[in-house]
mmCIF file of C-alpha atoms in Angstrom:
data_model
loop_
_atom_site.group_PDB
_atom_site.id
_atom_site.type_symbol
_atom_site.label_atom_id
_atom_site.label_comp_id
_atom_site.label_asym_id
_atom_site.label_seq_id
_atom_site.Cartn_x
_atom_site.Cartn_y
_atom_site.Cartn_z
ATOM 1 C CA UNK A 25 68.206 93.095 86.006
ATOM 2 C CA UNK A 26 65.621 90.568 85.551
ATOM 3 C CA UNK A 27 61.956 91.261 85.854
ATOM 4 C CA UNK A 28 62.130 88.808 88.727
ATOM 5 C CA UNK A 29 65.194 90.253 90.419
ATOM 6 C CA UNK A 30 67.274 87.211 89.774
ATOM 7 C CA UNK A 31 69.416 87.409 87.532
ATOM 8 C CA UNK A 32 71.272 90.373 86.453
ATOM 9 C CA UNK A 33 73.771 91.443 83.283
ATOM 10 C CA UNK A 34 76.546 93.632 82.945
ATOM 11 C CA UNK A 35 78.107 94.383 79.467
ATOM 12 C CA UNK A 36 81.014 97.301 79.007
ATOM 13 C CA UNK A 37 83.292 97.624 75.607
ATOM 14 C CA UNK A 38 86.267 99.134 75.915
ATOM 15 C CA UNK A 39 88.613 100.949 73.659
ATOM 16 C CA UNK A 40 91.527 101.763 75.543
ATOM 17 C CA UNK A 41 90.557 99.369 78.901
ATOM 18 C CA UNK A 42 90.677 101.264 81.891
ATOM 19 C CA UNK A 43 91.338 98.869 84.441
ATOM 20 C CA UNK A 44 93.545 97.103 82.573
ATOM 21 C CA UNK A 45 96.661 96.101 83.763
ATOM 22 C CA UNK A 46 98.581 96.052 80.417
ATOM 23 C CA UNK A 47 97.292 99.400 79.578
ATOM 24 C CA UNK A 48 98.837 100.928 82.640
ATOM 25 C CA UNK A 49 102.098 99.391 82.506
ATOM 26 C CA UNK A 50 101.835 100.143 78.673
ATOM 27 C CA UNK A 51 104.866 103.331 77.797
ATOM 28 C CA UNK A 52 103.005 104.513 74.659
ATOM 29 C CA UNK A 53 99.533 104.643 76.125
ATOM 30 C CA UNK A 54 97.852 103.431 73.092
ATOM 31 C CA UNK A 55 94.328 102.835 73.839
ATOM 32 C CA UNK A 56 93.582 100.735 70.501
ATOM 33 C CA UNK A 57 96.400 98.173 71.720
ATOM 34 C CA UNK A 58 94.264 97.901 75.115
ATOM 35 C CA UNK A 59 90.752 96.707 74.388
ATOM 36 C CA UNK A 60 87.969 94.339 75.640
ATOM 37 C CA UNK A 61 84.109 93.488 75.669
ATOM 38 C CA UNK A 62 83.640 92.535 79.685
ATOM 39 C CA UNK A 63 80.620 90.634 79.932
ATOM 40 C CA UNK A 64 79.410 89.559 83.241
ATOM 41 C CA UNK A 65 76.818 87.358 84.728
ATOM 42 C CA UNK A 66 74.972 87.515 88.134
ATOM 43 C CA UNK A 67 72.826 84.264 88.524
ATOM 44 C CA UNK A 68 71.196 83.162 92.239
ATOM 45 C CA UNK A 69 73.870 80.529 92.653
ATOM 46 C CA UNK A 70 76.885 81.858 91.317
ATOM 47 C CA UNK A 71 78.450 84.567 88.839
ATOM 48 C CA UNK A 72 80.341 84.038 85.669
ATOM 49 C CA UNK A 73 82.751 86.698 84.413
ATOM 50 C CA UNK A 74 85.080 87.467 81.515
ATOM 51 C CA UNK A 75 87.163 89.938 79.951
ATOM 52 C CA UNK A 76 89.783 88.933 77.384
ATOM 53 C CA UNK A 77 91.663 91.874 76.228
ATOM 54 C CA UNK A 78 92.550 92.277 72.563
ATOM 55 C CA UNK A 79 94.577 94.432 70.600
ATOM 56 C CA UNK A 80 94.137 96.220 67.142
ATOM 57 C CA UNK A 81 94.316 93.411 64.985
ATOM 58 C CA UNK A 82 90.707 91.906 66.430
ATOM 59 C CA UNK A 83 89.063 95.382 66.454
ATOM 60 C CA UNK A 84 86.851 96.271 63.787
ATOM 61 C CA UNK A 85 84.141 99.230 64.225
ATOM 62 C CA UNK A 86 82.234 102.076 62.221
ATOM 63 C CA UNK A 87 79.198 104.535 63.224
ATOM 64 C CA UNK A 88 76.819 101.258 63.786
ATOM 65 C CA UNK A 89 78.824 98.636 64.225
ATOM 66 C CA UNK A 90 81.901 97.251 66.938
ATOM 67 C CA UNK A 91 83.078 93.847 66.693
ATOM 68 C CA UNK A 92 85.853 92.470 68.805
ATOM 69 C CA UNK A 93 87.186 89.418 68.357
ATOM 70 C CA UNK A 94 84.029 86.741 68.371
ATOM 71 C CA UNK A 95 81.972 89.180 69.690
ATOM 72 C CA UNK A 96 80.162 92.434 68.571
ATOM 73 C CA UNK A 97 77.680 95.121 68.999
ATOM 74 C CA UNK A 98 75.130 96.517 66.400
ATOM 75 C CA UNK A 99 73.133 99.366 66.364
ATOM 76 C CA UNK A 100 69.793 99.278 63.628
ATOM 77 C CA UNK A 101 68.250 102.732 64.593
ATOM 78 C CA UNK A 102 66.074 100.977 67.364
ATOM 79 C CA UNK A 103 67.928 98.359 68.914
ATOM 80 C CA UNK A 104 71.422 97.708 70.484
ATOM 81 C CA UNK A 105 72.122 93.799 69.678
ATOM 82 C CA UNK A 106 75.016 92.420 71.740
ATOM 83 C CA UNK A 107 76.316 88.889 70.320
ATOM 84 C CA UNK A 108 79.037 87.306 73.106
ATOM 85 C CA UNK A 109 80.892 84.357 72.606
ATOM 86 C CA UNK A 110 83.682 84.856 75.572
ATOM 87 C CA UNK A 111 85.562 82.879 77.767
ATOM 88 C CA UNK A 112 85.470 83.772 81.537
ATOM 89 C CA UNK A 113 88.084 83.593 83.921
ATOM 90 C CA UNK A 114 90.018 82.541 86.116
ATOM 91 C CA UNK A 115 87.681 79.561 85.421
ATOM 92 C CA UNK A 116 87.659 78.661 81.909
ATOM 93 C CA UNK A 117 83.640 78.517 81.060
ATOM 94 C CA UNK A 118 81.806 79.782 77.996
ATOM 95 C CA UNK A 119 80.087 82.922 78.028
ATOM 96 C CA UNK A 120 77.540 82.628 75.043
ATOM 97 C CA UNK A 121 74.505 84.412 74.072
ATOM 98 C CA UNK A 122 72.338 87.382 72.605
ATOM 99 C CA UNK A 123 71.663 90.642 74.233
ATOM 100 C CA UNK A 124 68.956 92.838 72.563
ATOM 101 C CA UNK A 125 68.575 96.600 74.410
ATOM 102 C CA UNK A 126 65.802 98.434 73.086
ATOM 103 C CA UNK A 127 66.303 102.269 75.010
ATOM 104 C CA UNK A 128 63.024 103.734 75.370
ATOM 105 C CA UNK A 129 64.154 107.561 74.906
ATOM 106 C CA UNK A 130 67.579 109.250 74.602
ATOM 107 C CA UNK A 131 68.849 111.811 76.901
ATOM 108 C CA UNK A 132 70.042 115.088 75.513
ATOM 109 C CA UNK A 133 73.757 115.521 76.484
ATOM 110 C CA UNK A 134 76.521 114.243 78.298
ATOM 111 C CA UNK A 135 77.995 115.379 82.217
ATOM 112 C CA UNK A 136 81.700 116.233 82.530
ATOM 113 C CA UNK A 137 83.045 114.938 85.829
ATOM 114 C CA UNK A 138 86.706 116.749 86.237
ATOM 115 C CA UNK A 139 87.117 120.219 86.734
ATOM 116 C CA UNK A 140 89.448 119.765 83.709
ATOM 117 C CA UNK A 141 86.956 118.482 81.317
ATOM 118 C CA UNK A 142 89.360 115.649 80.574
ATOM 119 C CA UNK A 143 86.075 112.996 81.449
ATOM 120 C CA UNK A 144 82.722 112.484 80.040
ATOM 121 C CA UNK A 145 79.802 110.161 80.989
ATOM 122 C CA UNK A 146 76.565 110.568 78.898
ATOM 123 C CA UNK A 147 73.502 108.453 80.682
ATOM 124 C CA UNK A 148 71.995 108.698 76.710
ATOM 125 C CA UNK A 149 69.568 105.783 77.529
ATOM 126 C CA UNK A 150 68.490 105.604 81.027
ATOM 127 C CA UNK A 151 65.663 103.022 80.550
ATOM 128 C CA UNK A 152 65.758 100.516 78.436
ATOM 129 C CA UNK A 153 64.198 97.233 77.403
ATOM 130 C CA UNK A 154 66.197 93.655 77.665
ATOM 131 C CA UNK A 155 66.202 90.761 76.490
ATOM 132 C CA UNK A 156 69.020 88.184 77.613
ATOM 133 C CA UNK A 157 69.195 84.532 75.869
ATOM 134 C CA UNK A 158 72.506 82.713 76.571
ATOM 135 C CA UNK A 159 73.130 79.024 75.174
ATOM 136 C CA UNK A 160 76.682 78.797 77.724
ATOM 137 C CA UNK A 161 75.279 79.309 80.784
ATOM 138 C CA UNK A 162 71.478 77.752 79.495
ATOM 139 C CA UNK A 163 69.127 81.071 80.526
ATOM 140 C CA UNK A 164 67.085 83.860 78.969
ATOM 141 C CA UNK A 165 65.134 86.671 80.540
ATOM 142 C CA UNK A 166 63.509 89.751 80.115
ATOM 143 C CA UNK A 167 64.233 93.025 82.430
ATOM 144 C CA UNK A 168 65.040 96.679 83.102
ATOM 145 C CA UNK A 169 68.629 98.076 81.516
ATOM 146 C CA UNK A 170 70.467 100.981 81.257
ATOM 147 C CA UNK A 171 73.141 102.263 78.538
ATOM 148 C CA UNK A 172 75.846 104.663 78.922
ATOM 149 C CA UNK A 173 79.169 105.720 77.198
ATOM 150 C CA UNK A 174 82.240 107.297 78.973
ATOM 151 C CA UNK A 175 84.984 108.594 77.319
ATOM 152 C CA UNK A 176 88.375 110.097 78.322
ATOM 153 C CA UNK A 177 91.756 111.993 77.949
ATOM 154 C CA UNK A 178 93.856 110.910 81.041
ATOM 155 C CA UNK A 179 93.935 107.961 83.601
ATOM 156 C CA UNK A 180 90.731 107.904 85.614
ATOM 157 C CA UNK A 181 93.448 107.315 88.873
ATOM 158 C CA UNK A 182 94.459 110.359 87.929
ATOM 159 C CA UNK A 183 91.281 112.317 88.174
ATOM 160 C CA UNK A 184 89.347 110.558 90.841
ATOM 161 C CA UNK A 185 90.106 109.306 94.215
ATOM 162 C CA UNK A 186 86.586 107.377 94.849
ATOM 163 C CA UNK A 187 83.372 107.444 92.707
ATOM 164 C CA UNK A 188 79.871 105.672 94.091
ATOM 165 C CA UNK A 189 77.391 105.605 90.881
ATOM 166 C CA UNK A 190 73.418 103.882 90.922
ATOM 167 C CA UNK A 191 70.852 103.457 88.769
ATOM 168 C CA UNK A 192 67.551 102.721 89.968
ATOM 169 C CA UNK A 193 64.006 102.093 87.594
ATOM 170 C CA UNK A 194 61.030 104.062 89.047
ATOM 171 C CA UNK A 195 57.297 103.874 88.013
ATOM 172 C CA UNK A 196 58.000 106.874 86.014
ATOM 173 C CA UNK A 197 61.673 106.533 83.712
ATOM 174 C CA UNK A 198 64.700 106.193 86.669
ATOM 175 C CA UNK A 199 66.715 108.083 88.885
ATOM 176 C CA UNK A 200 70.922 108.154 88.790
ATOM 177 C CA UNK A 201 72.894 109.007 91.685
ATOM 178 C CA UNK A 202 77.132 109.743 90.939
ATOM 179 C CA UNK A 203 79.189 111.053 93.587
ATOM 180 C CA UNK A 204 82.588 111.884 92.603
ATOM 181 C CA UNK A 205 85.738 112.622 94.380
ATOM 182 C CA UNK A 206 88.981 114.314 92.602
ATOM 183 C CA UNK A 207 92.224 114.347 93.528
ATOM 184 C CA UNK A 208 91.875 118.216 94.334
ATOM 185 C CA UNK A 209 89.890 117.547 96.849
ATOM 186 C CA UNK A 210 86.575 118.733 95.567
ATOM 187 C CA UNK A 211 83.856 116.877 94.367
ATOM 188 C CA UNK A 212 80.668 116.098 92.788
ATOM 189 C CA UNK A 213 77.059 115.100 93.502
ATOM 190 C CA UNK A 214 74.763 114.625 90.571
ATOM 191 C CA UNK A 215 71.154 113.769 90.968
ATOM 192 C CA UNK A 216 69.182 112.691 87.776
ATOM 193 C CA UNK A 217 65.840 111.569 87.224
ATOM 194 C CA UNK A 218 64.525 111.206 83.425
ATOM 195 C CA UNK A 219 61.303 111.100 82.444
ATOM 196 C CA UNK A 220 60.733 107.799 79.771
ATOM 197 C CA UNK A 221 60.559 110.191 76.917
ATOM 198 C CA UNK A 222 64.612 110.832 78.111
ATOM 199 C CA UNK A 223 63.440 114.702 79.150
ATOM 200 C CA UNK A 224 64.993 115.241 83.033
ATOM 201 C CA UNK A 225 62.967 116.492 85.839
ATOM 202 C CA UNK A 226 63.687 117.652 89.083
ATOM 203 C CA UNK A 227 64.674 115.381 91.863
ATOM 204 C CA UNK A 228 65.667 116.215 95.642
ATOM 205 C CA UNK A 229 68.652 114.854 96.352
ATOM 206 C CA UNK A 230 68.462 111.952 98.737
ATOM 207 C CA UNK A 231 70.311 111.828 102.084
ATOM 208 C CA UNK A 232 73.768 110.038 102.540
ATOM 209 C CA UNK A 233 72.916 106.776 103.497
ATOM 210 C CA UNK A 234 75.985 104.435 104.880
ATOM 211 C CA UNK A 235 76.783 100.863 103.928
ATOM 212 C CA UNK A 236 78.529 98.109 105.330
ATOM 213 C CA UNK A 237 81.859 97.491 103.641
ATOM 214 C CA UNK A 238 82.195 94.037 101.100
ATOM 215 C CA UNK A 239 82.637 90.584 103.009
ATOM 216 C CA UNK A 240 85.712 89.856 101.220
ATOM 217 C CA UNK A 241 88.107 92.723 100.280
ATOM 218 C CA UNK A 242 86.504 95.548 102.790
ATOM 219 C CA UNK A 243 85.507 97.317 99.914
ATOM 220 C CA UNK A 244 83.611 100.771 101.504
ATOM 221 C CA UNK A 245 80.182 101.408 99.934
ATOM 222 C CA UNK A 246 77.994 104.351 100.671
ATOM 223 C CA UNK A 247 75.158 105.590 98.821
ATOM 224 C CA UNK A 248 72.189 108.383 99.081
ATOM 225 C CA UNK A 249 68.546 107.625 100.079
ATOM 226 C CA UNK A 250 65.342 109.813 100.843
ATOM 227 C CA UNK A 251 65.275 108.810 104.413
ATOM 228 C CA UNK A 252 69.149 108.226 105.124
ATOM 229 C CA UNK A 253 68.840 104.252 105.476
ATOM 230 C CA UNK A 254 69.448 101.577 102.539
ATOM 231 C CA UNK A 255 70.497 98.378 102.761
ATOM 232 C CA UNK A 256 72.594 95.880 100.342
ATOM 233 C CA UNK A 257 70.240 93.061 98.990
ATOM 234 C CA UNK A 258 73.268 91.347 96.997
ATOM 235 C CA UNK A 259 76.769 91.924 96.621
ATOM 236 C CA UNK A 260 77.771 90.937 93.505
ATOM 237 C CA UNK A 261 81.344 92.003 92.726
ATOM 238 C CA UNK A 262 83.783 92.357 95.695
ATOM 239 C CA UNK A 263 87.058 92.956 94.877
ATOM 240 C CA UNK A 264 89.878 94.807 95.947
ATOM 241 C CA UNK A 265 89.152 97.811 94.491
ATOM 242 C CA UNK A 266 85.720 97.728 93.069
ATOM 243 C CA UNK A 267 82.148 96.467 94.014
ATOM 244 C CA UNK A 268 78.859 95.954 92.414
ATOM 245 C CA UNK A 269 75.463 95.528 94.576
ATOM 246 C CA UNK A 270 71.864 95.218 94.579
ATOM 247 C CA UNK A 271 70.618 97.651 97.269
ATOM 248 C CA UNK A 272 67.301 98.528 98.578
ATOM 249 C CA UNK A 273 66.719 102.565 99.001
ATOM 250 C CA UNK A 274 64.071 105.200 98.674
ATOM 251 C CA UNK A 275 64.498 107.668 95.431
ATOM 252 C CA UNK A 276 61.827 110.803 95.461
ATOM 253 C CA UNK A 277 59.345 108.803 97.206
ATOM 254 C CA UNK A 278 59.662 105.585 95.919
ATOM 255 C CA UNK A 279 60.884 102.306 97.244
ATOM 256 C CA UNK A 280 63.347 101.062 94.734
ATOM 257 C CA UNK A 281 66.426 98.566 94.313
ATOM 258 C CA UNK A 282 69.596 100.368 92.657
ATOM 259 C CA UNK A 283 72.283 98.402 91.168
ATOM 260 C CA UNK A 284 75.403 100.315 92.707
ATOM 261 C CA UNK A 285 78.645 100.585 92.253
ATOM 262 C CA UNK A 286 81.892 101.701 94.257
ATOM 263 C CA UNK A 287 85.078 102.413 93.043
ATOM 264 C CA UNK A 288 88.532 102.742 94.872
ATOM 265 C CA UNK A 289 90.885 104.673 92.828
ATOM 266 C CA UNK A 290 93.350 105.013 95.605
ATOM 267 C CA UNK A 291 93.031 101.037 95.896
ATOM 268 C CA UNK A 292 93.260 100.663 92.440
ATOM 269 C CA UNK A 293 96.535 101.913 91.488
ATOM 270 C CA UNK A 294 98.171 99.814 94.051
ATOM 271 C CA UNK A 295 100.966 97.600 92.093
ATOM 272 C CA UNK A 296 100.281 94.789 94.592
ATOM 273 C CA UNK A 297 96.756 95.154 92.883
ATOM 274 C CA UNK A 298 97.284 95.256 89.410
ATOM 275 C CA UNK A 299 99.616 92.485 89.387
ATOM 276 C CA UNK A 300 96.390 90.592 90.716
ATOM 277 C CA UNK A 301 94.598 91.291 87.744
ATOM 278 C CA UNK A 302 95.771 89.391 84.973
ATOM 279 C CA UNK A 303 93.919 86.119 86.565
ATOM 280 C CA UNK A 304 90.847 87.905 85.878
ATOM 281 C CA UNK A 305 91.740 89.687 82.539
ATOM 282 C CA UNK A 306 93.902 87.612 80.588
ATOM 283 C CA UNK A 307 95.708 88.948 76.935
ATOM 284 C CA UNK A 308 95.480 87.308 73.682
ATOM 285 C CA UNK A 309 96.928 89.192 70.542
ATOM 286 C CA UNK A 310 96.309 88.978 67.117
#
């Protein structure tokens, strides 16, 4: 997010591209043939979103490096520079620009979220530096960001019925809540609060704290505060199984604004779904 709170940034790269429709209806499963840089963003009057899956052919990555297709990431030691030259969807605008993330501190390990072990998420960079300059739409700002890598040996609709995930910047480093729900039936609550040196320190968990569901698609939304009440600021994404938000909540004693997230699972592996998906994620090979 902006230091202003107006515009907001969401990149993900994905090997093997979770949502994807082509990877699920895919027989071999091959995560290489199934991958995509999703950039998205969140401006006051409207959003601009794309994610062009690719297979093998435009991949090319080693310990520092991941390009894909016209775009790429590159790590020097100290900075994470993101260059984006996408095309968003189902409208067909540019999506052009520089992202430099400069993480402040790394955390030390990742979280497993099944009871199998099959999932990892690793928060490694909590807090971060950012600055955004786009030529396609004009902008640039500097803000608060957050890095994180997930990686996996099954189907996440597998796993997981439901997940709610935030990530809110205090006065001190920033506090993560992720509440997950399996398909056993049990689930998982983690509470994190690093420190802006990356070490983690003690946090009370916050009280459930309902939402209203998304204007659009119904999507539900719940989330945790220190007094029980929060309130959505922004909806970003609503769509029929996923939504992002800007919310306003109370984390250890402070007032903050968590970008949020809610994900249907259930919803999600509806065919009636995924053959929706293609407007917004469209193919191109070689």
């Amino acid at each position: 997010m902006s230091e202003d709170g107006r515009q907001g940034l969401t990149v993900i790269a994905f090997i093997g591209s979770v949502f994807s429709p082509y990877y699920a209806w895919d027989p071999r499963r091959d995560p290489f043939a199934h991958c995509a840089i999703n950039v998205v963003l969140y401006g006051e009057r409207a959003n601009r979103f794309a994610m062009t899956e690719r297979d093998a052919r435009s991949l090319s990555r080693d310990a520092s490096h991941f390009s894909l297709g016209p775009s790429s990431l590159a790590w020097d030691g100290s900075v994470l520079t993101i260059r984006l030259d996408e095309r968003a969807s189902p409208i067909p605008q540019a999506v052009r620009g520089t992202v430099r993330v400069r993480p402040r501190a790394f955390t030390a390990q990742p979280f497993t979220l099944d009871a199998d072990g099959l999932h990892r998420w690793w928060p490694m960079a909590p807090d971060c530096e950012v600055e955004a300059e786009f030529s396609a739409p004009a902008l640039s700002w500097r803000g608060s960001g957050y890095h994180d890598t997930n990686d996996g040996d099954g189907a996440l609709e597998d796993a997981f019925s439901d997940w709610t995930w935030c990530r809110a910047p205090l006065k001190r480093g920033s506090a993560i809540l992720y509440d997950v729900r399996r398909r056993d039936g049990s689930g998982q609550n983690l509470t994190l609060r690093f420190d802006a040196d990356g070490s983690r320190r003690e946090m009370r968990p916050p009280l459930a704290a309902a939402l209203p569901p998304t204007g659009l698609w119904r999507m539900p939304r719940t989330t945790r505060s220190d007094d029980a009440r929060a309130s959505v600021v922004r909806t970003f994404e609503d769509t029929p199984f996923y939504a992002r938000s800007l919310l306003s909540a109370s984390f250890d004693g402070e007032a903050v604004r968590p970008v949020h997230e809610s994900l249907s699972l259930d919803r999600f592996r509806n065919p009636l779904v995924r053959l929706m998906l293609p407007f917004r994620m469209p193919r191109r090979l070689g």
